[in-house]
Short mmCIF file of C-alpha atoms and ligand atoms in Angstrom, two decimals:
data_model
loop_
_atom_site.label_atom_id
_atom_site.label_comp_id
_atom_site.label_asym_id
_atom_site.label_seq_id
_atom_site.Cartn_x
_atom_site.Cartn_y
_atom_site.Cartn_z
CA MET A 1 22.32 -4.98 -10.51
CA SER A 2 25.61 -5.67 -8.71
CA GLN A 3 25.88 -7.33 -5.31
CA THR A 4 28.08 -6.42 -2.33
CA LYS A 5 28.25 -7.67 1.25
CA SER A 6 26.98 -5.29 3.91
CA ALA A 7 28.57 -4.97 7.34
CA PHE A 8 26.08 -7.52 8.65
CA GLY A 9 26.90 -10.04 5.99
CA GLN A 10 23.52 -9.76 4.27
CA ALA A 11 23.47 -9.43 0.53
CA ALA A 12 23.00 -5.77 -0.28
CA SER A 13 22.37 -4.64 -3.81
CA LEU A 14 23.26 -1.37 -5.43
CA ASP A 15 19.87 -1.14 -7.08
CA THR A 16 18.78 2.45 -6.51
CA GLU A 17 15.90 2.23 -8.94
CA HIS A 18 13.81 -0.12 -6.79
CA ALA A 19 12.98 0.54 -3.12
CA VAL A 20 11.57 -2.95 -2.60
CA ILE A 21 12.36 -6.24 -4.32
CA THR A 22 10.74 -9.60 -3.57
CA ARG A 23 12.50 -12.71 -4.83
CA ASN A 24 10.88 -16.11 -5.27
CA ILE A 25 8.49 -15.68 -2.35
CA CYS A 26 6.55 -18.82 -1.40
CA LYS A 27 4.04 -18.89 1.43
CA ASN A 28 2.13 -21.95 2.56
CA TYR A 29 -0.54 -21.92 5.26
CA GLY A 30 -0.58 -25.63 6.08
CA ALA A 31 -1.74 -27.29 2.88
CA VAL A 32 -2.80 -23.96 1.32
CA GLU A 33 -0.21 -22.67 -1.14
CA ALA A 34 -0.98 -18.94 -0.90
CA LEU A 35 2.03 -17.56 -2.83
CA LYS A 36 4.35 -19.38 -5.21
CA ASP A 37 7.65 -18.05 -6.54
CA LEU A 38 6.55 -14.47 -6.46
CA SER A 39 9.20 -12.04 -7.70
CA LEU A 40 8.41 -8.35 -8.08
CA GLU A 41 10.28 -5.05 -8.18
CA PHE A 42 8.79 -1.84 -6.78
CA PRO A 43 10.19 1.37 -8.32
CA ARG A 44 11.34 3.99 -5.81
CA GLY A 45 9.08 7.01 -5.40
CA GLN A 46 6.28 5.39 -7.36
CA LEU A 47 3.00 3.67 -6.59
CA THR A 48 2.60 0.00 -7.44
CA SER A 49 -0.82 -1.61 -7.10
CA LEU A 50 -1.40 -5.29 -6.38
CA LEU A 51 -4.64 -6.18 -8.11
CA GLY A 52 -6.36 -9.54 -8.11
CA PRO A 53 -9.36 -11.56 -6.99
CA SER A 54 -10.21 -12.14 -3.34
CA GLY A 55 -7.97 -14.74 -1.71
CA CYS A 56 -5.16 -14.47 -4.28
CA GLY A 57 -2.62 -13.50 -1.63
CA LYS A 58 -2.41 -9.70 -1.73
CA THR A 59 -2.57 -9.20 2.04
CA THR A 60 -0.16 -12.10 2.53
CA LEU A 61 2.41 -10.48 0.23
CA LEU A 62 2.00 -7.08 1.89
CA LYS A 63 2.49 -8.57 5.37
CA ILE A 64 5.62 -10.40 4.19
CA ILE A 65 7.04 -7.12 2.82
CA ALA A 66 6.13 -5.44 6.14
CA GLY A 67 8.05 -8.17 7.98
CA LEU A 68 4.90 -9.12 9.95
CA LEU A 69 4.77 -12.56 8.36
CA GLU A 70 7.64 -14.85 7.45
CA PRO A 71 7.67 -16.37 3.97
CA THR A 72 8.03 -20.15 3.69
CA SER A 73 10.91 -19.40 1.33
CA GLY A 74 12.25 -16.46 -0.66
CA GLU A 75 13.52 -13.03 0.35
CA VAL A 76 12.54 -9.37 0.53
CA GLU A 77 15.00 -6.55 0.03
CA VAL A 78 14.18 -2.99 1.18
CA ASN A 79 16.59 -0.22 0.23
CA GLY A 80 19.30 -2.74 -0.56
CA ARG A 81 19.03 -4.75 2.68
CA LEU A 82 17.36 -8.08 3.27
CA ILE A 83 14.64 -7.75 5.90
CA ASN A 84 14.08 -10.12 8.79
CA GLY A 85 11.17 -8.40 10.54
CA PRO A 86 9.32 -5.08 10.73
CA GLY A 87 11.38 -1.88 10.54
CA PRO A 88 10.98 1.90 10.70
CA ASN A 89 11.50 2.16 6.92
CA ARG A 90 8.04 0.58 6.34
CA ALA A 91 4.58 1.64 7.54
CA PHE A 92 1.37 -0.34 7.14
CA VAL A 93 -2.19 0.88 6.58
CA PHE A 94 -4.36 -2.11 7.52
CA GLN A 95 -7.47 -3.38 5.74
CA ASP A 96 -9.37 -3.23 9.08
CA PHE A 97 -7.78 0.08 10.30
CA ALA A 98 -6.16 -1.49 13.41
CA LEU A 99 -6.75 1.64 15.50
CA LEU A 100 -6.39 1.67 19.28
CA PRO A 101 -10.03 1.91 20.49
CA TRP A 102 -9.10 3.46 23.84
CA ALA A 103 -6.96 6.23 22.34
CA SER A 104 -7.95 9.56 20.78
CA VAL A 105 -7.33 10.39 17.12
CA MET A 106 -4.27 12.41 18.16
CA ARG A 107 -2.84 9.55 20.23
CA ASN A 108 -3.58 7.02 17.47
CA VAL A 109 -1.83 9.13 14.83
CA ALA A 110 1.14 9.87 17.09
CA PHE A 111 1.38 6.28 18.39
CA GLY A 112 4.20 5.14 16.09
CA LEU A 113 6.27 8.14 17.20
CA GLU A 114 5.37 7.51 20.86
CA LEU A 115 6.73 3.96 20.49
CA ARG A 116 9.97 5.46 19.24
CA GLY A 117 10.22 7.58 22.38
CA MET A 118 9.70 10.95 20.70
CA PRO A 119 8.72 13.69 23.21
CA LYS A 120 4.99 14.51 23.35
CA SER A 121 5.08 18.06 21.99
CA GLU A 122 7.26 17.03 19.06
CA ARG A 123 5.20 14.00 18.08
CA GLU A 124 1.91 15.88 18.44
CA ALA A 125 3.15 18.64 16.13
CA ILE A 126 3.97 16.04 13.45
CA ALA A 127 0.68 14.20 14.02
CA GLU A 128 -1.29 17.46 13.77
CA ASN A 129 0.29 18.13 10.39
CA TYR A 130 -0.93 14.78 9.02
CA ILE A 131 -4.33 14.96 10.77
CA SER A 132 -4.82 18.17 8.84
CA ALA A 133 -3.42 16.66 5.60
CA VAL A 134 -6.06 13.89 5.68
CA GLY A 135 -8.87 16.35 6.50
CA LEU A 136 -9.48 15.48 10.15
CA SER A 137 -8.69 18.81 11.83
CA GLY A 138 -11.11 19.31 14.73
CA PHE A 139 -11.33 15.57 15.50
CA GLU A 140 -8.04 15.29 17.43
CA ASN A 141 -9.84 14.43 20.68
CA SER A 142 -12.44 12.06 19.21
CA TYR A 143 -12.26 8.31 19.73
CA PRO A 144 -12.45 5.71 16.93
CA HIS A 145 -16.02 4.64 17.86
CA GLU A 146 -17.14 8.25 17.29
CA LEU A 147 -15.88 8.27 13.69
CA SER A 148 -17.28 6.95 10.41
CA GLY A 149 -15.48 4.13 8.57
CA GLY A 150 -13.96 6.63 6.13
CA MET A 151 -12.70 8.82 8.97
CA ARG A 152 -11.12 5.80 10.66
CA GLN A 153 -9.33 4.99 7.43
CA ARG A 154 -8.00 8.55 7.34
CA VAL A 155 -6.67 8.10 10.89
CA GLY A 156 -4.85 4.93 9.77
CA LEU A 157 -3.41 6.79 6.81
CA ALA A 158 -2.29 9.77 8.95
CA ARG A 159 -0.62 7.38 11.40
CA ALA A 160 1.28 5.65 8.59
CA LEU A 161 2.36 8.99 7.09
CA SER A 162 3.51 10.49 10.40
CA VAL A 163 6.18 7.87 11.12
CA ASP A 164 7.92 9.03 7.92
CA ALA A 165 8.68 5.58 6.60
CA LYS A 166 9.99 5.62 3.06
CA VAL A 167 7.80 2.66 2.08
CA LEU A 168 4.05 2.80 2.61
CA LEU A 169 2.13 -0.48 2.50
CA MET A 170 -1.61 0.09 2.06
CA ASP A 171 -4.10 -2.77 2.21
CA GLU A 172 -7.36 -1.64 0.56
CA PRO A 173 -7.16 1.65 2.42
CA PHE A 174 -10.30 3.07 0.76
CA SER A 175 -12.55 0.03 0.96
CA ALA A 176 -14.81 1.33 3.73
CA VAL A 177 -15.78 4.65 2.18
CA ASP A 178 -18.53 5.75 -0.17
CA GLU A 179 -17.81 6.36 -3.86
CA GLN A 180 -17.47 10.15 -3.62
CA THR A 181 -15.11 10.01 -0.66
CA ARG A 182 -13.16 7.30 -2.41
CA ARG A 183 -12.60 9.52 -5.45
CA LYS A 184 -11.40 12.32 -3.18
CA PHE A 185 -9.03 9.88 -1.42
CA GLN A 186 -7.70 8.72 -4.79
CA GLU A 187 -6.96 12.32 -5.82
CA ASP A 188 -5.29 12.97 -2.47
CA LEU A 189 -3.21 9.82 -2.88
CA LEU A 190 -1.93 10.98 -6.29
CA GLY A 191 -0.89 14.24 -4.58
CA LEU A 192 0.95 12.30 -1.85
CA VAL A 193 2.81 10.17 -4.41
CA GLN A 194 3.94 13.33 -6.17
CA ASN A 195 4.89 15.29 -3.05
CA GLU A 196 6.09 12.82 -0.41
CA ASN A 197 8.93 10.99 -2.19
CA LYS A 198 7.79 7.66 -0.78
CA THR A 199 7.32 4.27 -2.39
CA PHE A 200 3.71 3.12 -2.19
CA ILE A 201 2.55 -0.49 -2.41
CA PHE A 202 -1.21 -0.40 -2.68
CA VAL A 203 -3.67 -3.29 -2.60
CA THR A 204 -7.05 -2.87 -4.24
CA HIS A 205 -9.93 -4.87 -5.69
CA SER A 206 -10.87 -2.06 -8.02
CA ILE A 207 -9.51 -2.10 -11.56
CA GLU A 208 -10.52 1.54 -12.12
CA GLU A 209 -8.86 2.61 -8.90
CA ALA A 210 -5.63 0.78 -9.78
CA VAL A 211 -5.46 2.37 -13.23
CA TYR A 212 -6.20 5.81 -11.79
CA VAL A 213 -3.61 5.86 -8.99
CA SER A 214 -0.78 3.59 -10.19
CA ASP A 215 2.54 3.97 -11.90
CA GLN A 216 2.68 0.19 -12.14
CA ILE A 217 0.05 -2.54 -11.64
CA ALA A 218 0.95 -6.15 -10.83
CA ILE A 219 -1.93 -8.47 -11.64
CA LEU A 220 -1.99 -11.48 -9.35
CA LEU A 221 -3.80 -14.67 -10.21
CA PRO A 222 -4.79 -17.23 -7.57
CA ARG A 223 -4.17 -20.87 -6.65
CA PRO A 224 -1.30 -20.54 -6.15
CA SER A 225 -0.81 -16.82 -6.55
CA ARG A 226 1.54 -15.64 -9.24
CA VAL A 227 2.13 -12.44 -11.18
CA SER A 228 0.37 -12.75 -14.49
CA GLU A 229 1.10 -9.33 -15.91
CA ILE A 230 2.73 -5.97 -15.16
CA ILE A 231 0.97 -2.95 -16.57
CA ARG A 232 2.35 0.60 -16.48
CA PRO A 233 -0.39 3.21 -16.82
CA ARG A 234 2.18 5.92 -16.12
CA ALA A 235 1.70 7.34 -19.62
CA LEU A 236 -1.63 8.58 -18.32
CA HIS A 237 -0.02 10.64 -15.58
CA GLY A 238 1.04 13.56 -17.74
CA LYS A 239 -2.59 14.06 -18.62
CA ASP A 240 -5.19 16.18 -16.83
CA VAL A 241 -6.46 13.84 -14.08
CA SER A 242 -9.86 15.48 -13.97
CA ASN A 243 -10.56 14.03 -17.43
CA ILE A 244 -8.69 10.77 -17.05
CA ARG A 245 -11.76 8.57 -16.55
CA ARG A 246 -12.96 9.51 -20.05
CA ASP A 247 -9.55 9.11 -21.67
CA PRO A 248 -9.51 6.37 -24.38
CA GLU A 249 -6.12 5.11 -23.17
CA TYR A 250 -7.45 4.80 -19.59
CA LEU A 251 -10.52 2.90 -20.80
CA ASP A 252 -8.34 0.57 -22.93
CA ILE A 253 -6.18 -0.33 -19.93
CA VAL A 254 -9.27 -0.98 -17.75
CA ASP A 255 -10.68 -3.28 -20.47
CA GLN A 256 -7.39 -5.10 -20.91
CA ILE A 257 -7.16 -5.84 -17.17
CA TRP A 258 -10.78 -6.98 -16.98
CA ALA A 259 -10.09 -9.37 -19.87
CA SER A 260 -7.23 -10.92 -17.83
CA LEU A 261 -9.25 -11.20 -14.62
CA ARG A 262 -12.77 -12.09 -15.68
CA SER A 263 -12.28 -15.84 -15.88
CA TYR A 264 -11.15 -15.85 -12.22
CA VAL A 265 -14.29 -14.16 -10.91
CA GLU A 266 -16.88 -16.72 -9.90
N1 ATP B 1 -3.73 -17.09 8.71
C1 ATP B 1 -4.11 -17.88 7.69
N2 ATP B 1 -4.27 -19.20 7.86
C2 ATP B 1 -4.62 -20.02 6.83
N3 ATP B 1 -4.84 -19.59 5.57
C3 ATP B 1 -4.71 -18.27 5.35
C4 ATP B 1 -4.34 -17.33 6.38
N4 ATP B 1 -4.29 -16.10 5.85
C5 ATP B 1 -4.62 -16.25 4.55
N5 ATP B 1 -4.87 -17.54 4.24
C6 ATP B 1 -5.22 -18.08 2.90
O1 ATP B 1 -4.26 -17.61 1.97
C7 ATP B 1 -4.87 -17.16 0.77
C8 ATP B 1 -4.51 -15.71 0.51
O2 ATP B 1 -5.10 -14.90 1.52
P1 ATP B 1 -4.93 -13.31 1.53
O3 ATP B 1 -5.62 -12.79 2.74
O4 ATP B 1 -3.50 -12.97 1.37
O5 ATP B 1 -5.73 -12.91 0.21
P2 ATP B 1 -6.16 -11.48 -0.36
O6 ATP B 1 -5.77 -11.44 -1.80
O7 ATP B 1 -5.65 -10.39 0.53
O8 ATP B 1 -7.77 -11.55 -0.25
P3 ATP B 1 -8.84 -10.35 -0.10
O9 ATP B 1 -8.85 -9.65 -1.42
O10 ATP B 1 -10.12 -11.06 0.18
O11 ATP B 1 -8.39 -9.48 1.04
C9 ATP B 1 -6.35 -17.44 0.94
O12 ATP B 1 -6.63 -18.67 0.30
C10 ATP B 1 -6.54 -17.53 2.43
O13 ATP B 1 -7.59 -18.41 2.74
MG1 MG B 2 -6.61 -8.92 1.69
#
């Protein structure tokens, strides 16, 4: 990777293979060392999962990449530019949905575009497209308290998709749904990765989910958090996804990850 200076004097790389790069990220919360020297590369147009036990720093890393949280030291590069805060090239799907309780589904989904000053008819046309893509047609005028947890997660996903950021940061986006809905979401996510030309960074607790949806899995170990292993289940992707959960290669990867993680699960 070669380095140049951008017009703003920030180091800009000519790395076109990776949409996001984190270098030597450290994050301390007081005496708690949440992340230590975390360096990772996220291939453009692919889905990378962050997998690891509770409290290992997954949300912290995602918020640092989003620019919502400042690292104690280290840097994040997005599309060749160092970040110093949130930006329109990144959208976040929060662990707890973060919907506006007083706004309808339509207004929630279109909110990012409203903040950018896009005219109402234009932003509602885009929002409608993604409301339909996540299966919520007919609920445009409902309010968050009238929806199930899974439906709220779909609203958060539609909102993140509608701002057309090239990098999607998803913090356990399927954690509040039942098993069947979760499987449907996972299938839909694979479709999005194939069709949307975005880079996905996806946090999950589920080994099976990570192996099913990912091009690359970074396994994080806690205290302080570090990357213990990178696994690339991409070889599975050419295969028929409807049979993937019975595929010997899939099962091998799931076992291998469980072997790495089991000693960290109390
Ligand atoms: N605002 C904060 N103040 C103090 N400590 C924090 C704060 N946020 C996170 N931590 C600590 O940093 C560590 C990493 O937290 P983080 O939320 O990033 O973990 P996580 O991997 O996302 O966990 P989970 O899987 O439970 O969501 C934990 O030890 C947590 O207690
Ligand atoms: Mg978390």
